[in-house]
Amino acid sequence: MMTMGGDSDHRKPTNFGTGPLSRRRSWCCSFAVPPASPDALSISSRNHIQAKAQQQQRPKTGPKSVPCSPQSSKSPLNIVGRMDPRRILSPGRVSPIDSDLGIDTMQETETTREDEEEEDVVVVDSAPNLRSESFRAPKIDVTVSGSGSSEGYDARLGLKGRNGGEVLVLELSSEVLAANSDVFAGLIVENKKCSSLGLKNTCRIEVCDVENLGVFRGTVELMFEESNGIIKKLMKMGVYRAIDVLEVAAGIKFSRAVLSCLKYLEAVPWTEDEEEKLRRLLAIHNFDDAATSEIFARFNSNETENLQDSLSKKLIWSITSCSDVNPRNELKSLVKGLLCKSSVYEKEQPEINKDDIYRAGKCCVDSLAKLFEEGSSGSSKKEKPLIEGISREVENINWLLEIMIDWEIAEEFVEIWGKQKRLVEMHERASAMVRYEVSRVTGAIFIAMGKRRVQCGGEARAGLVEAWFKPMLVDFGWLQRCKKGLDMREVEEGIGQTLLTLPVKQQYQVFMEWFRWFSKHGTECPNLSKAFQIWWRRSFLRGVESSTCR
């Protein structure tokens, strides 16, 4: 037999002959069983021996007490950090896993940490401790104390969520409950002789179908606060949560919290959602009038509803008389959003006063005619202020027209616009830079009629086309270059659809006039080819077919 010498840690023994095979153990950064070296023995085996000795000396503990009981103040939900039995002995060397040692070591570590936790005493003063009765149980026990010791716990308040959900248990003083809540005071008198969990003279109260356990718990916590302390707590909660607390406090007749909530809510601004929620709550519960009078004063009253018509009139007249462009545009967008039927306030939107809108629109039309008259008479007024004034009045008319179309009351205004003979005459004498602004109103009306948003009578349609069709042909080129929000394709479509609603005799005159203009000016004239084809088929081809059938 021949054995190789040298470094035994890096070479395997070789056996020659018939004798039994003898092996030498080698260990280098592997997970095999380590050799019985002094350093390995001192770390793994010594820990194992010490752990067993401590376990034998330690008395066996019984089952853990219920967390809500005053016998124990530690939580069994505390997860003990377990050490991996593989421990680094030195750089480059890792001890192997000792399967026999792992379980005992982890159990001993957990037991030792539990002993250390038993030495800590948790004192709760007017604040709840979130606890669980066991690791698997969904019940949560919360202890609320006003004195800081468990001797004052003579009432257990159990809160059950809806649909058999979470259960919240509060251990507190029945004296505090009875002093702050009329509802709990009556229940405590009825359950004076109750006892629970071995506590002498302990009263059990259960509240079922609690919508929000956290809000109910927070409301009970306020019983241990002074009035100023309740206000500070509500400031931290916020308005939305304070309304929830107000609802719970009103249900259990916790008068101090109710008054504090009302005082806080009256002093802070609300969002629209918070205001709506507070409205619903005040409609359900009957609070003291003196406490809620200031809050109701912030809601709508009969006086403000009666002022709705006059307020809308004042807003409209203020905007139409505003001379600054930027604030006027901002206010137009604001008031239009409030007055339009598509507004978010539609469910409570009163009917708009049609006469006020027409009166404002008629005033803008008269101002527009007056400006044209000043321009045509060659007065000393400069051209730039004249153009700005005309543009402002046209924008006001179009803005009022949008509101009227939205409320479906624009038919009478179309009739008013079609009767502006004097304005049409001055339009012919005005320069193209000024007169094209007026055709923007005509274009907006044609678009609304083509989309069937305005249903006018035959006389109103005929008057509109007779008065403003030729000015539209003249100004179309300028409108294409200075659109100012107009969609020219929609203008062309609206003109064509409106012309097709006229009597056939009037259609003939209008379409022939357009044909002559289009042949001379081309793209400077609206393209009504589609409407012209429809008119041609209706007037000639279908007319021949109908006469043949007869």
XYZ file of C-alpha atoms in Angstrom:
550
model
C 0.000 0.000 0.000
C 1.256 3.376 -1.036
C 0.129 6.667 0.400
C 0.878 10.011 -1.210
C 2.418 12.623 1.001
C 2.460 16.373 0.853
C -0.512 18.628 1.387
C -3.296 16.370 2.578
C -5.895 19.129 2.291
C -5.614 19.274 -1.487
C -4.880 15.660 -2.549
C -6.854 12.468 -2.211
C -5.348 9.286 -0.669
C -4.741 6.410 -3.046
C -5.128 2.758 -2.025
C -3.282 -0.092 -3.778
C -3.928 -3.678 -2.816
C -6.724 -5.827 -1.606
C -7.246 -4.344 1.816
C -10.249 -2.197 2.773
C -10.400 1.313 1.346
C -9.411 3.953 3.891
C -10.414 7.571 3.299
C -9.226 10.764 4.862
C -11.700 13.606 5.348
C -10.864 16.884 3.700
C -12.754 20.145 4.434
C -12.328 23.385 2.494
C -15.220 25.821 2.037
C -17.659 22.934 1.596
C -20.804 21.920 3.409
C -19.475 18.531 4.513
C -19.123 17.702 8.185
C -16.272 19.804 9.538
C -13.318 18.191 11.240
C -13.179 18.111 14.961
C -11.073 21.205 15.131
C -10.930 23.404 18.227
C -12.419 26.471 16.523
C -15.363 24.556 15.052
C -16.049 22.876 18.367
C -15.987 26.172 20.180
C -18.623 27.707 17.942
C -21.082 25.003 16.913
C -20.888 22.332 19.618
C -20.395 24.806 22.449
C -23.498 26.758 21.393
C -25.429 23.514 21.200
C -24.392 22.477 24.714
C -25.156 25.917 26.171
C -28.565 26.028 24.505
C -29.533 22.619 25.934
C -28.345 23.604 29.388
C -30.408 26.786 29.353
C -33.450 24.899 28.145
C -33.213 22.406 31.031
C -32.806 25.161 33.628
C -35.689 27.237 32.210
C -39.180 26.306 33.501
C -41.702 25.456 30.822
C -44.136 28.280 30.101
C -47.832 27.696 29.776
C -50.115 28.930 27.004
C -50.023 32.670 26.145
C -52.654 34.826 27.695
C -55.150 36.745 25.632
C -53.617 40.073 24.666
C -56.619 42.043 25.786
C -56.341 40.578 29.282
C -54.485 42.654 31.875
C -52.368 39.568 32.719
C -50.158 40.113 29.677
C -49.017 43.224 27.858
C -46.917 41.738 25.065
C -48.122 40.934 21.553
C -47.748 37.382 20.244
C -47.653 38.799 16.712
C -44.138 39.994 17.246
C -42.054 38.044 14.719
C -38.731 36.997 16.243
C -35.729 37.367 13.946
C -34.172 33.946 13.464
C -30.421 33.533 12.865
C -29.295 31.322 10.035
C -27.403 28.328 11.555
C -24.756 28.818 8.872
C -22.367 31.248 10.535
C -19.218 32.797 9.175
C -16.279 31.532 11.193
C -13.564 33.436 9.406
C -12.957 34.955 5.992
C -13.221 32.235 3.378
C -14.663 29.635 5.768
C -18.358 28.854 6.276
C -19.537 26.381 8.866
C -21.719 23.546 7.648
C -25.402 23.295 8.463
C -26.019 21.293 11.585
C -29.498 19.889 11.112
C -29.764 18.805 14.725
C -28.776 22.177 16.007
C -30.927 24.385 13.743
C -34.374 23.748 15.197
C -33.291 23.878 18.811
C -31.321 27.036 18.278
C -34.238 28.815 16.601
C -36.664 27.738 19.321
C -34.261 28.832 22.018
C -33.675 32.199 20.325
C -37.407 32.825 20.107
C -37.899 31.793 23.746
C -35.078 34.067 24.919
C -36.474 37.047 23.027
C -39.940 36.433 24.450
C -38.439 36.544 27.964
C -36.810 39.870 27.176
C -40.102 41.261 25.890
C -41.949 40.188 29.046
C -39.694 42.481 31.048
C -40.935 45.560 29.068
C -44.111 47.163 30.458
C -46.317 49.078 27.941
C -48.198 51.977 29.498
C -51.053 53.386 27.397
C -52.398 56.811 28.182
C -55.460 57.918 26.243
C -54.221 56.128 23.121
C -55.147 52.705 21.709
C -52.758 49.761 21.303
C -53.411 47.669 18.200
C -53.199 44.001 19.151
C -54.337 40.635 17.876
C -55.660 37.862 20.066
C -53.681 35.179 18.271
C -51.600 34.761 15.163
C -54.478 33.220 13.199
C -57.478 34.998 14.690
C -58.792 38.045 12.789
C -59.901 39.718 16.008
C -58.005 42.877 16.999
C -57.963 43.996 20.638
C -57.334 47.639 21.390
C -56.767 48.880 24.921
C -57.646 52.463 25.751
C -56.868 53.702 29.247
C -57.383 57.035 30.886
C -55.254 56.334 33.926
C -52.349 54.416 32.444
C -53.036 51.183 34.379
C -55.307 48.217 33.860
C -57.085 48.654 37.158
C -59.636 51.040 35.639
C -60.723 48.615 32.909
C -64.289 47.702 33.819
C -65.927 47.847 30.379
C -65.311 46.031 27.117
C -66.655 47.710 23.982
C -66.842 45.312 21.037
C -67.210 46.795 17.544
C -68.166 44.479 14.705
C -67.756 45.477 11.096
C -70.335 44.918 8.438
C -70.827 41.542 6.755
C -69.085 39.723 9.597
C -65.820 41.509 9.049
C -63.176 42.635 11.509
C -63.896 42.859 15.237
C -62.436 45.623 17.371
C -62.413 45.337 21.180
C -61.795 48.372 23.386
C -61.044 47.963 27.075
C -61.719 51.165 28.922
C -63.425 52.789 31.859
C -67.190 52.646 32.091
C -67.111 55.940 33.958
C -65.539 57.689 30.960
C -68.043 56.106 28.582
C -71.040 57.051 30.704
C -69.801 60.611 31.225
C -69.377 61.321 27.502
C -72.068 59.266 25.735
C -75.732 59.144 26.684
C -76.186 55.962 24.654
C -73.357 54.121 26.410
C -74.501 55.449 29.791
C -77.864 53.719 29.388
C -76.250 50.487 28.226
C -73.814 50.472 31.148
C -76.679 50.804 33.618
C -78.437 47.825 32.036
C -75.276 45.674 31.983
C -73.975 46.617 35.405
C -73.695 43.049 36.621
C -71.920 41.636 33.563
C -68.477 40.097 33.759
C -66.075 38.933 31.063
C -62.724 37.096 30.913
C -62.497 36.807 34.689
C -62.602 40.564 35.241
C -64.739 41.512 38.174
C -67.667 43.807 37.440
C -66.758 44.036 33.762
C -69.523 45.292 31.440
C -69.642 44.043 27.864
C -71.126 46.253 25.136
C -71.329 45.263 21.484
C -71.967 47.544 18.515
C -72.765 45.721 15.263
C -72.648 46.797 11.598
C -70.012 49.483 12.123
C -69.170 50.985 8.740
C -65.694 52.242 9.655
C -64.010 50.753 12.713
C -61.161 53.246 12.582
C -63.515 56.251 12.715
C -65.490 54.745 15.605
C -62.282 54.028 17.476
C -61.006 57.558 16.865
C -64.289 58.979 18.158
C -63.994 56.957 21.370
C -60.420 58.194 21.794
C -61.725 61.767 21.809
C -63.527 61.008 25.070
C -60.156 61.158 26.818
C -59.351 64.594 25.378
C -60.247 68.068 26.572
C -62.336 70.286 24.318
C -59.254 72.054 22.961
C -57.576 68.698 22.462
C -60.535 67.498 20.373
C -60.164 70.498 18.066
C -56.464 69.753 17.615
C -57.228 66.118 16.807
C -59.801 67.194 14.224
C -57.292 69.560 12.610
C -54.971 66.621 12.082
C -57.788 64.461 10.696
C -59.043 66.944 8.112
C -62.534 67.927 7.028
C -63.590 64.660 5.386
C -62.621 62.574 8.428
C -64.131 65.119 10.806
C -67.508 64.711 9.091
C -67.263 60.954 9.693
C -66.442 61.576 13.350
C -69.411 63.951 13.566
C -71.702 61.224 12.263
C -70.464 58.684 14.833
C -70.572 61.216 17.668
C -74.141 62.127 16.789
C -75.102 58.451 16.745
C -73.734 57.740 20.241
C -74.776 61.207 21.523
C -71.247 62.336 22.289
C -72.153 66.003 22.718
C -68.631 67.384 23.311
C -67.373 65.853 20.068
C -70.468 67.022 18.153
C -69.981 70.639 19.225
C -66.243 70.500 18.522
C -66.811 69.026 15.045
C -69.386 71.690 14.168
C -67.082 74.419 15.433
C -64.171 73.079 13.405
C -66.199 72.540 10.210
C -67.611 76.061 10.342
C -64.122 77.594 10.521
C -62.461 75.773 7.589
C -63.117 75.803 3.826
C -64.724 72.761 2.167
C -64.374 71.114 -1.181
C -67.528 70.428 -3.172
C -67.469 66.733 -2.197
C -67.061 67.625 1.469
C -69.880 70.156 1.258
C -72.204 67.602 -0.324
C -71.336 65.030 2.346
C -71.954 67.569 5.130
C -75.295 68.518 3.570
C -76.468 64.900 3.634
C -75.369 64.462 7.242
C -77.099 67.629 8.453
C -80.275 66.539 6.671
C -80.299 63.192 8.532
C -79.467 64.310 12.094
C -81.179 67.028 14.059
C -78.465 69.156 15.593
C -78.844 72.181 17.796
C -79.877 75.214 15.759
C -77.465 77.478 17.604
C -74.555 75.169 16.752
C -75.448 74.718 13.074
C -76.746 78.201 12.235
C -73.350 79.449 11.044
C -72.843 76.332 8.912
C -76.285 76.655 7.313
C -75.490 80.284 6.595
C -72.768 79.073 4.208
C -75.282 77.004 2.236
C -77.787 78.267 -0.306
C -80.678 80.211 1.129
C -83.992 81.340 -0.322
C -82.670 84.864 -0.707
C -79.755 83.786 -2.913
C -82.083 81.667 -5.039
C -84.328 84.694 -5.584
C -81.279 86.716 -6.616
C -80.274 84.171 -9.278
C -81.983 86.001 -12.136
C -80.672 89.430 -11.242
C -77.188 88.003 -10.610
C -77.042 86.378 -14.059
C -78.165 89.661 -15.599
C -75.452 91.599 -13.760
C -72.761 89.139 -14.782
C -73.771 89.257 -18.439
C -73.903 93.036 -18.540
C -70.573 93.322 -16.751
C -68.875 91.079 -19.303
C -70.377 92.747 -22.365
C -69.290 96.152 -21.074
C -65.735 95.050 -20.166
C -63.108 96.747 -22.340
C -60.025 94.675 -21.367
C -59.546 91.621 -23.572
C -57.863 89.173 -21.188
C -60.189 89.476 -18.169
C -63.197 89.550 -20.506
C -62.219 86.250 -22.077
C -61.579 84.679 -18.666
C -64.959 85.825 -17.343
C -66.725 84.648 -20.481
C -65.366 81.156 -20.023
C -66.315 81.203 -16.329
C -69.884 82.456 -16.731
C -70.551 80.274 -19.756
C -69.495 77.204 -17.767
C -71.911 78.204 -14.987
C -74.866 79.069 -17.212
C -74.626 76.295 -19.797
C -76.882 73.253 -19.390
C -73.881 70.953 -19.780
C -72.364 72.418 -16.611
C -71.536 70.264 -13.588
C -74.269 72.201 -11.756
C -76.955 71.016 -14.188
C -78.919 69.093 -11.544
C -79.612 72.326 -9.625
C -79.475 74.745 -12.552
C -82.503 77.072 -12.664
C -84.034 78.236 -15.915
C -82.178 81.176 -17.408
C -84.079 84.394 -18.058
C -84.473 84.555 -21.824
C -85.490 88.215 -21.857
C -82.277 89.268 -20.137
C -80.177 87.401 -22.710
C -82.109 88.907 -25.617
C -81.890 92.356 -24.084
C -78.118 92.053 -23.725
C -77.784 90.703 -27.265
C -79.941 93.498 -28.699
C -77.792 96.066 -26.868
C -74.618 94.591 -28.409
C -76.180 94.687 -31.886
C -77.160 98.326 -31.421
C -73.624 99.178 -30.245
C -72.214 97.408 -33.301
C -74.476 99.429 -35.622
C -73.447 102.635 -33.864
C -69.761 101.842 -34.394
C -70.359 101.204 -38.105
C -72.215 104.471 -38.340
C -69.287 106.320 -36.774
C -66.901 104.671 -39.214
C -68.992 105.431 -42.286
C -69.579 109.092 -41.277
C -65.817 109.781 -41.267
C -65.692 110.968 -37.644
C -62.444 111.816 -35.906
C -62.246 108.372 -34.252
C -59.172 106.471 -35.374
C -59.453 103.254 -37.340
C -57.697 101.017 -34.785
C -60.041 101.807 -31.862
C -62.953 101.374 -34.262
C -61.810 97.903 -35.297
C -61.210 96.927 -31.674
C -64.682 98.112 -30.662
C -66.358 96.230 -33.525
C -64.393 93.067 -32.743
C -65.351 93.307 -29.053
C -69.062 93.634 -29.826
C -68.943 90.742 -32.295
C -67.290 88.534 -29.684
C -69.961 89.493 -27.162
C -72.730 88.617 -29.616
C -71.188 85.245 -30.459
C -70.726 84.495 -26.752
C -74.369 85.272 -25.997
C -75.368 83.257 -29.070
C -73.555 80.193 -27.727
C -75.463 80.448 -24.443
C -78.766 80.862 -26.301
C -78.040 77.874 -28.543
C -77.179 75.769 -25.508
C -80.496 76.708 -23.867
C -82.342 76.274 -27.195
C -83.637 79.844 -27.181
C -81.727 81.247 -30.164
C -84.602 81.262 -32.677
C -85.791 84.772 -31.835
C -82.256 86.155 -32.015
C -81.880 84.755 -35.548
C -85.016 86.671 -36.451
C -83.583 89.832 -34.853
C -80.306 89.427 -36.775
C -82.135 88.971 -40.061
C -83.926 92.306 -39.648
C -80.784 94.433 -39.354
C -81.305 96.250 -42.669
C -79.517 99.384 -41.521
C -76.444 97.405 -40.464
C -76.416 95.626 -43.839
C -76.435 98.950 -45.701
C -73.505 100.276 -43.642
C -71.677 96.974 -44.171
C -71.605 97.620 -47.921
C -69.918 101.014 -47.448
C -67.383 99.883 -44.801
C -63.869 98.702 -45.561
C -63.156 94.991 -45.827
C -60.906 95.125 -42.758
C -63.886 96.199 -40.630
C -66.945 94.618 -42.208
C -65.758 90.999 -42.233
C -66.146 90.937 -38.430
C -69.925 91.110 -38.801
C -69.964 88.036 -41.031
C -68.521 86.026 -38.143
C -71.933 86.291 -36.454
C -73.656 85.166 -39.646
C -71.239 82.233 -39.969
C -71.947 81.080 -36.400
C -75.689 81.177 -37.079
C -75.305 79.184 -40.323
C -73.242 76.534 -38.487
C -75.900 76.155 -35.775
C -78.701 75.875 -38.334
C -76.761 73.378 -40.448
C -76.220 71.174 -37.357
C -79.962 71.399 -36.532
C -79.294 73.079 -33.215
C -81.530 76.037 -34.132
C -84.974 75.436 -35.622
C -86.272 78.688 -37.059
C -89.456 79.337 -38.984
C -89.463 79.763 -42.756
C -89.831 83.524 -42.539
C -86.823 83.856 -40.200
C -84.661 81.669 -42.461
C -85.682 83.587 -45.560
C -84.971 86.937 -43.876
C -81.528 85.738 -42.716
C -80.491 84.582 -46.202
C -81.914 87.644 -47.907
C -80.070 90.034 -45.599
C -76.722 88.311 -44.984
C -76.015 85.861 -47.824
C -74.409 88.424 -50.144
C -72.263 89.989 -47.334
C -71.078 86.454 -46.543
C -69.987 85.979 -50.183
C -68.085 89.268 -50.029
C -66.344 88.608 -46.710
C -65.585 84.882 -47.138
C -62.024 85.477 -48.319
C -61.264 87.605 -45.246
C -62.883 85.025 -42.983
C -60.596 82.357 -44.424
C -57.533 84.439 -43.559
C -58.832 85.619 -40.148
C -60.893 82.700 -38.882
C -60.840 83.556 -35.156
C -62.245 80.186 -34.173
C -64.542 79.629 -37.158
C -64.363 76.294 -38.968
C -64.784 77.330 -42.602
C -65.809 73.850 -43.756
C -68.604 73.887 -41.203
C -69.564 77.368 -42.412
C -69.816 76.115 -46.008
C -71.808 73.060 -44.914
C -74.132 75.189 -42.784
C -74.779 77.679 -45.591
C -75.613 74.879 -48.025
C -77.947 73.094 -45.603
C -79.713 76.362 -44.741
C -80.250 77.273 -48.385
C -81.829 73.873 -49.062
C -84.526 74.615 -46.438
C -85.816 77.602 -48.437
C -88.671 77.443 -50.968
C -87.516 76.204 -54.386
C -88.110 79.584 -56.025
C -85.843 81.365 -53.543
C -83.282 78.552 -53.813
C -83.041 79.226 -57.544
C -82.201 82.895 -57.017
C -79.653 82.234 -54.266
C -77.826 79.389 -56.017
C -77.575 81.298 -59.288
C -76.113 84.267 -57.428
C -73.564 81.953 -55.763
C -72.721 80.391 -59.152
C -71.854 83.797 -60.612
C -69.706 84.760 -57.590
C -67.898 81.439 -57.534
C -67.104 81.643 -61.251
C -65.458 85.052 -60.718
C -63.736 84.699 -57.318
C -63.109 80.966 -56.980
C -61.675 80.073 -53.588
C -62.527 83.540 -52.214
C -66.128 82.345 -52.304
C -67.692 79.498 -50.257
C -67.806 76.175 -52.073
C -71.470 75.148 -52.213
C -71.078 72.566 -54.982
C -72.611 69.737 -52.917
C -75.713 71.752 -52.024
C -75.940 72.997 -55.624
C -76.035 69.397 -56.911
C -78.773 68.494 -54.467
C -80.781 71.540 -55.511
C -80.293 70.630 -59.202
C -81.521 67.067 -58.735
C -84.508 68.173 -56.670
C -85.474 70.958 -59.059
C -85.002 69.281 -62.445
C -84.373 65.545 -62.436
C -86.868 64.620 -59.733
C -89.267 67.259 -61.024
C -89.300 65.539 -64.417
C -89.813 62.151 -62.779
C -92.726 63.445 -60.706
C -94.368 65.064 -63.733
C -93.949 61.822 -65.742
C -95.565 59.791 -62.970
C -98.575 62.082 -63.046
